[in-house]
Amino acid sequence: NAGVMQNPRHLVRRRGQEARLRCSPMKGHSHVYWYRQLPEEGLKFMVYLQKENIIDESGMPKERFSAEFPKEGPSILRIQQVVRGDSAAYFCASSPMTGNTEAFFGQGTRLTVV
Amino acid sequence: DQQVKQNSPSLSVQEGRISILNCDYTNSMFDYFLWYKKYPAEGPTFLISISSIKDKNEDGRFTVFLNKSAKHLSLHIVPSQPGDSAVYFCAGSGNTGKLIFGQGTTLQVKP
């Protein structure tokens, strides 16, 4: 039973380019959460999605960031026109249901903007 | 607004002794608390959780205590092992499963 799969593990982008981060949840999990960890900080919630729906995007920056979880395929976190401050580790977590159950995390994508 | 706080950035203990990691929260709406362990360049790994209606949960070497009146929880690891050296995050969760994390505490267990 494969865990949460994120790819790529490392991503380097020049300022102004687009970054696409992918997350395949564990089998049977329909709830996906994205978190960002800036250097020397804890993980910050970004967005919570179920299949084809954004449930809570209260942690997403207002501009340049978007997320989707289509009916088929992985969840995508998209960052347009990246800036140096977007450099961070982005983690995806999945759970089988909402509410009080532990979420399982992927290995993360480390985005470096040069 | 830091809803979950881990005020000790680091902790060092001797192998075999007890490690106690602390966490404070301000949001009374959390109904579930979780501890995650994280190694460098890896994702967080779930360790143990506790419902807000409980005051203790134990799993092997790991015990979590919750003091609701003080809005404080702690993770006890006994006996500590060198492999426990990692960053430990506590998190609060509401009914959507969204996690609010503390800043983390780096635990070093010395042989």
Short mmCIF file of C-alpha atoms in Angstrom, two decimals:
data_model
loop_
_atom_site.label_atom_id
_atom_site.label_comp_id
_atom_site.label_asym_id
_atom_site.label_seq_id
_atom_site.Cartn_x
_atom_site.Cartn_y
_atom_site.Cartn_z
CA ASN A 1 0.00 0.00 0.00
CA ALA A 2 1.89 3.01 -1.28
CA GLY A 3 1.96 6.08 0.91
CA VAL A 4 1.33 9.65 -0.14
CA MET A 5 3.43 10.32 -3.23
CA GLN A 6 4.70 13.78 -4.06
CA ASN A 7 6.67 14.77 -7.09
CA PRO A 8 9.02 16.16 -7.90
CA ARG A 9 11.07 15.88 -4.68
CA HIS A 10 13.14 18.88 -5.68
CA LEU A 11 12.17 21.68 -8.04
CA VAL A 12 14.25 24.64 -9.12
CA ARG A 13 12.56 27.55 -10.85
CA ARG A 14 13.75 30.97 -11.97
CA ARG A 15 11.87 34.01 -10.77
CA GLY A 16 8.77 34.53 -12.87
CA GLN A 17 8.36 30.89 -13.90
CA GLU A 18 5.53 28.58 -12.89
CA ALA A 19 5.87 25.74 -10.40
CA ARG A 20 3.57 22.71 -10.41
CA LEU A 21 3.65 20.37 -7.45
CA ARG A 22 1.83 17.05 -7.59
CA CYS A 23 0.38 14.90 -4.84
CA SER A 24 -1.15 11.44 -5.14
CA PRO A 25 -2.97 10.56 -1.92
CA MET A 26 -2.99 7.14 -0.34
CA LYS A 27 -5.34 4.65 -1.91
CA GLY A 28 -8.84 5.17 -0.64
CA HIS A 29 -8.15 8.68 0.65
CA SER A 30 -10.29 11.42 -0.79
CA HIS A 31 -9.17 14.30 1.45
CA VAL A 32 -5.99 16.20 0.60
CA TYR A 33 -4.28 18.98 2.54
CA TRP A 34 -1.33 21.13 1.46
CA TYR A 35 1.11 22.68 3.93
CA ARG A 36 4.15 24.89 3.49
CA GLN A 37 7.23 24.96 5.66
CA LEU A 38 9.40 28.03 5.30
CA PRO A 39 13.00 27.80 6.52
CA GLU A 40 13.26 27.64 10.32
CA GLU A 41 9.48 27.61 10.72
CA GLY A 42 6.72 25.11 11.41
CA LEU A 43 4.25 23.81 8.86
CA LYS A 44 1.50 26.22 7.83
CA PHE A 45 -1.83 25.06 6.45
CA MET A 46 -2.55 26.23 2.91
CA VAL A 47 -5.58 24.45 1.47
CA TYR A 48 -7.93 21.51 2.00
CA LEU A 49 -9.51 19.75 -0.95
CA GLN A 50 -11.82 16.86 -1.62
CA LYS A 51 -12.32 15.40 -5.06
CA GLU A 52 -13.20 18.30 -7.40
CA ASN A 53 -13.88 20.66 -4.50
CA ILE A 54 -11.89 23.21 -2.53
CA ILE A 55 -13.17 23.01 1.04
CA ASP A 56 -10.91 25.48 2.84
CA GLU A 57 -8.34 27.74 1.19
CA SER A 58 -7.90 30.11 4.11
CA GLY A 59 -4.12 29.58 4.16
CA MET A 60 -3.50 30.23 0.48
CA PRO A 61 -1.85 33.50 -0.56
CA LYS A 62 -4.40 35.62 -2.40
CA GLU A 63 -2.43 35.83 -5.62
CA ARG A 64 -0.40 33.44 -7.78
CA PHE A 65 -1.33 30.29 -5.82
CA SER A 66 -4.02 27.80 -6.83
CA ALA A 67 -4.86 24.20 -6.08
CA GLU A 68 -7.02 21.51 -7.59
CA PHE A 69 -7.93 17.89 -6.96
CA PRO A 70 -9.58 16.58 -10.12
CA LYS A 71 -11.82 13.56 -10.35
CA GLU A 72 -8.98 11.64 -11.97
CA GLY A 73 -5.31 12.15 -11.22
CA PRO A 74 -3.25 13.80 -8.52
CA SER A 75 -3.85 17.00 -6.63
CA ILE A 76 -1.87 19.92 -8.07
CA LEU A 77 -0.55 22.97 -6.26
CA ARG A 78 0.31 25.62 -8.81
CA ILE A 79 2.41 28.71 -8.16
CA GLN A 80 2.55 31.26 -10.95
CA GLN A 81 5.31 33.83 -11.40
CA VAL A 82 7.37 32.45 -8.53
CA VAL A 83 9.41 34.77 -6.32
CA ARG A 84 12.32 34.00 -3.99
CA GLY A 85 10.00 34.07 -0.99
CA ASP A 86 8.16 31.03 -2.38
CA SER A 87 11.24 28.89 -1.70
CA ALA A 88 10.08 26.36 0.87
CA ALA A 89 9.17 22.73 1.45
CA TYR A 90 5.62 21.96 0.37
CA PHE A 91 3.96 18.96 1.98
CA CYS A 92 0.81 17.17 1.02
CA ALA A 93 -1.20 15.05 3.44
CA SER A 94 -4.16 12.78 2.87
CA SER A 95 -6.80 11.20 5.07
CA PRO A 96 -9.68 8.82 4.44
CA MET A 97 -12.28 11.03 6.05
CA THR A 98 -12.71 14.45 7.47
CA GLY A 99 -12.48 15.21 11.15
CA ASN A 100 -10.56 13.55 13.89
CA THR A 101 -8.24 11.19 12.17
CA GLU A 102 -4.53 11.40 11.54
CA ALA A 103 -3.35 12.63 8.19
CA PHE A 104 -0.51 10.88 6.38
CA PHE A 105 2.16 13.07 4.85
CA GLY A 106 4.21 12.76 1.71
CA GLN A 107 7.96 13.35 1.53
CA GLY A 108 7.48 16.90 0.36
CA THR A 109 8.64 18.97 -2.60
CA ARG A 110 11.48 21.34 -1.97
CA LEU A 111 11.04 24.37 -4.17
CA THR A 112 14.02 26.63 -4.75
CA VAL A 113 13.52 29.88 -6.65
CA VAL A 114 16.71 31.32 -8.10
CA ASP B 1 -1.98 34.63 15.72
CA GLN B 2 -0.04 31.61 16.97
CA GLN B 3 -2.76 29.19 18.03
CA VAL B 4 -0.31 26.42 18.90
CA LYS B 5 3.01 27.18 20.55
CA GLN B 6 6.04 25.09 21.32
CA ASN B 7 8.17 27.40 23.40
CA SER B 8 11.27 25.22 23.60
CA PRO B 9 13.12 25.17 20.27
CA SER B 10 15.37 22.35 21.43
CA LEU B 11 15.79 19.68 24.08
CA SER B 12 18.72 17.41 24.85
CA VAL B 13 18.41 14.26 26.98
CA GLN B 14 20.51 11.25 27.77
CA GLU B 15 19.64 7.87 26.29
CA GLY B 16 17.39 5.91 28.62
CA ARG B 17 16.01 8.98 30.37
CA ILE B 18 12.62 10.61 29.86
CA SER B 19 12.01 13.24 27.20
CA ILE B 20 9.19 15.70 27.85
CA LEU B 21 8.06 17.94 25.02
CA ASN B 22 5.57 20.68 25.76
CA CYS B 23 2.91 22.45 23.76
CA ASP B 24 0.44 25.24 24.57
CA TYR B 25 -2.64 26.25 22.61
CA THR B 26 -5.10 29.12 22.62
CA ASN B 27 -7.93 27.79 20.45
CA SER B 28 -10.58 26.11 22.59
CA MET B 29 -12.27 24.76 19.45
CA PHE B 30 -9.60 22.13 18.86
CA ASP B 31 -11.12 18.76 19.56
CA TYR B 32 -8.14 16.63 18.71
CA PHE B 33 -4.39 17.02 19.27
CA LEU B 34 -1.64 15.18 17.44
CA TRP B 35 2.11 14.78 17.67
CA TYR B 36 4.25 14.31 14.58
CA LYS B 37 7.93 13.47 14.29
CA LYS B 38 10.01 14.78 11.43
CA TYR B 39 13.47 13.88 10.16
CA PRO B 40 15.36 16.26 7.84
CA ALA B 41 14.27 16.06 4.20
CA GLU B 42 11.31 13.83 5.05
CA GLY B 43 7.64 14.39 5.66
CA PRO B 44 6.14 14.39 9.16
CA THR B 45 5.25 10.98 10.59
CA PHE B 46 2.27 10.58 12.87
CA LEU B 47 3.17 9.50 16.41
CA ILE B 48 0.22 9.72 18.75
CA SER B 49 -2.98 11.69 19.24
CA ILE B 50 -5.47 12.54 21.95
CA SER B 51 -9.08 13.58 21.91
CA SER B 52 -9.93 16.76 23.80
CA ILE B 53 -12.27 14.76 26.03
CA LYS B 54 -9.39 12.63 27.30
CA ASP B 55 -6.50 13.57 29.54
CA LYS B 56 -4.06 10.82 28.68
CA ASN B 57 -3.24 8.48 25.83
CA GLU B 58 -0.44 5.95 25.83
CA ASP B 59 1.19 3.98 23.03
CA GLY B 60 4.31 2.05 23.89
CA ARG B 61 7.08 4.44 24.89
CA PHE B 62 4.94 7.48 24.01
CA THR B 63 2.37 9.09 26.29
CA VAL B 64 0.50 12.30 25.65
CA PHE B 65 -1.07 14.27 28.50
CA LEU B 66 -3.72 16.94 28.01
CA ASN B 67 -4.57 19.62 30.58
CA LYS B 68 -7.56 21.46 29.14
CA SER B 69 -7.84 24.00 31.93
CA ALA B 70 -4.25 25.07 31.30
CA LYS B 71 -4.54 24.59 27.52
CA HIS B 72 -1.37 22.57 27.67
CA LEU B 73 -0.28 19.21 26.37
CA SER B 74 2.92 17.27 26.67
CA LEU B 75 4.53 14.28 25.03
CA HIS B 76 6.54 11.92 27.20
CA ILE B 77 9.02 9.51 25.65
CA VAL B 78 10.46 6.91 27.98
CA PRO B 79 12.99 5.50 27.69
CA SER B 80 14.47 7.85 25.11
CA GLN B 81 16.55 6.31 22.34
CA PRO B 82 19.08 7.89 19.94
CA GLY B 83 16.69 7.12 17.06
CA ASP B 84 14.16 9.44 18.66
CA SER B 85 16.35 12.40 17.72
CA ALA B 86 14.19 14.47 15.37
CA VAL B 87 11.95 17.53 15.27
CA TYR B 88 8.64 17.04 17.07
CA PHE B 89 5.56 19.03 16.12
CA CYS B 90 2.33 19.22 18.04
CA ALA B 91 -0.81 20.14 16.17
CA GLY B 92 -4.42 20.97 16.94
CA SER B 93 -7.26 19.80 14.75
CA GLY B 94 -10.90 20.76 14.37
CA ASN B 95 -13.72 19.02 12.59
CA THR B 96 -12.28 19.45 9.08
CA GLY B 97 -9.01 17.69 9.79
CA LYS B 98 -7.00 20.83 9.08
CA LEU B 99 -3.92 20.85 11.32
CA ILE B 100 -2.53 23.92 13.07
CA PHE B 101 1.09 23.20 13.94
CA GLY B 102 3.45 24.55 16.54
CA GLN B 103 6.93 25.68 15.56
CA GLY B 104 8.53 22.38 16.53
CA THR B 105 11.04 21.22 19.14
CA THR B 106 14.30 19.59 18.11
CA LEU B 107 15.03 16.62 20.36
CA GLN B 108 18.53 15.26 20.65
CA VAL B 109 19.03 12.01 22.50
CA LYS B 110 22.65 11.46 23.42
CA PRO B 111 24.05 7.93 23.64
#
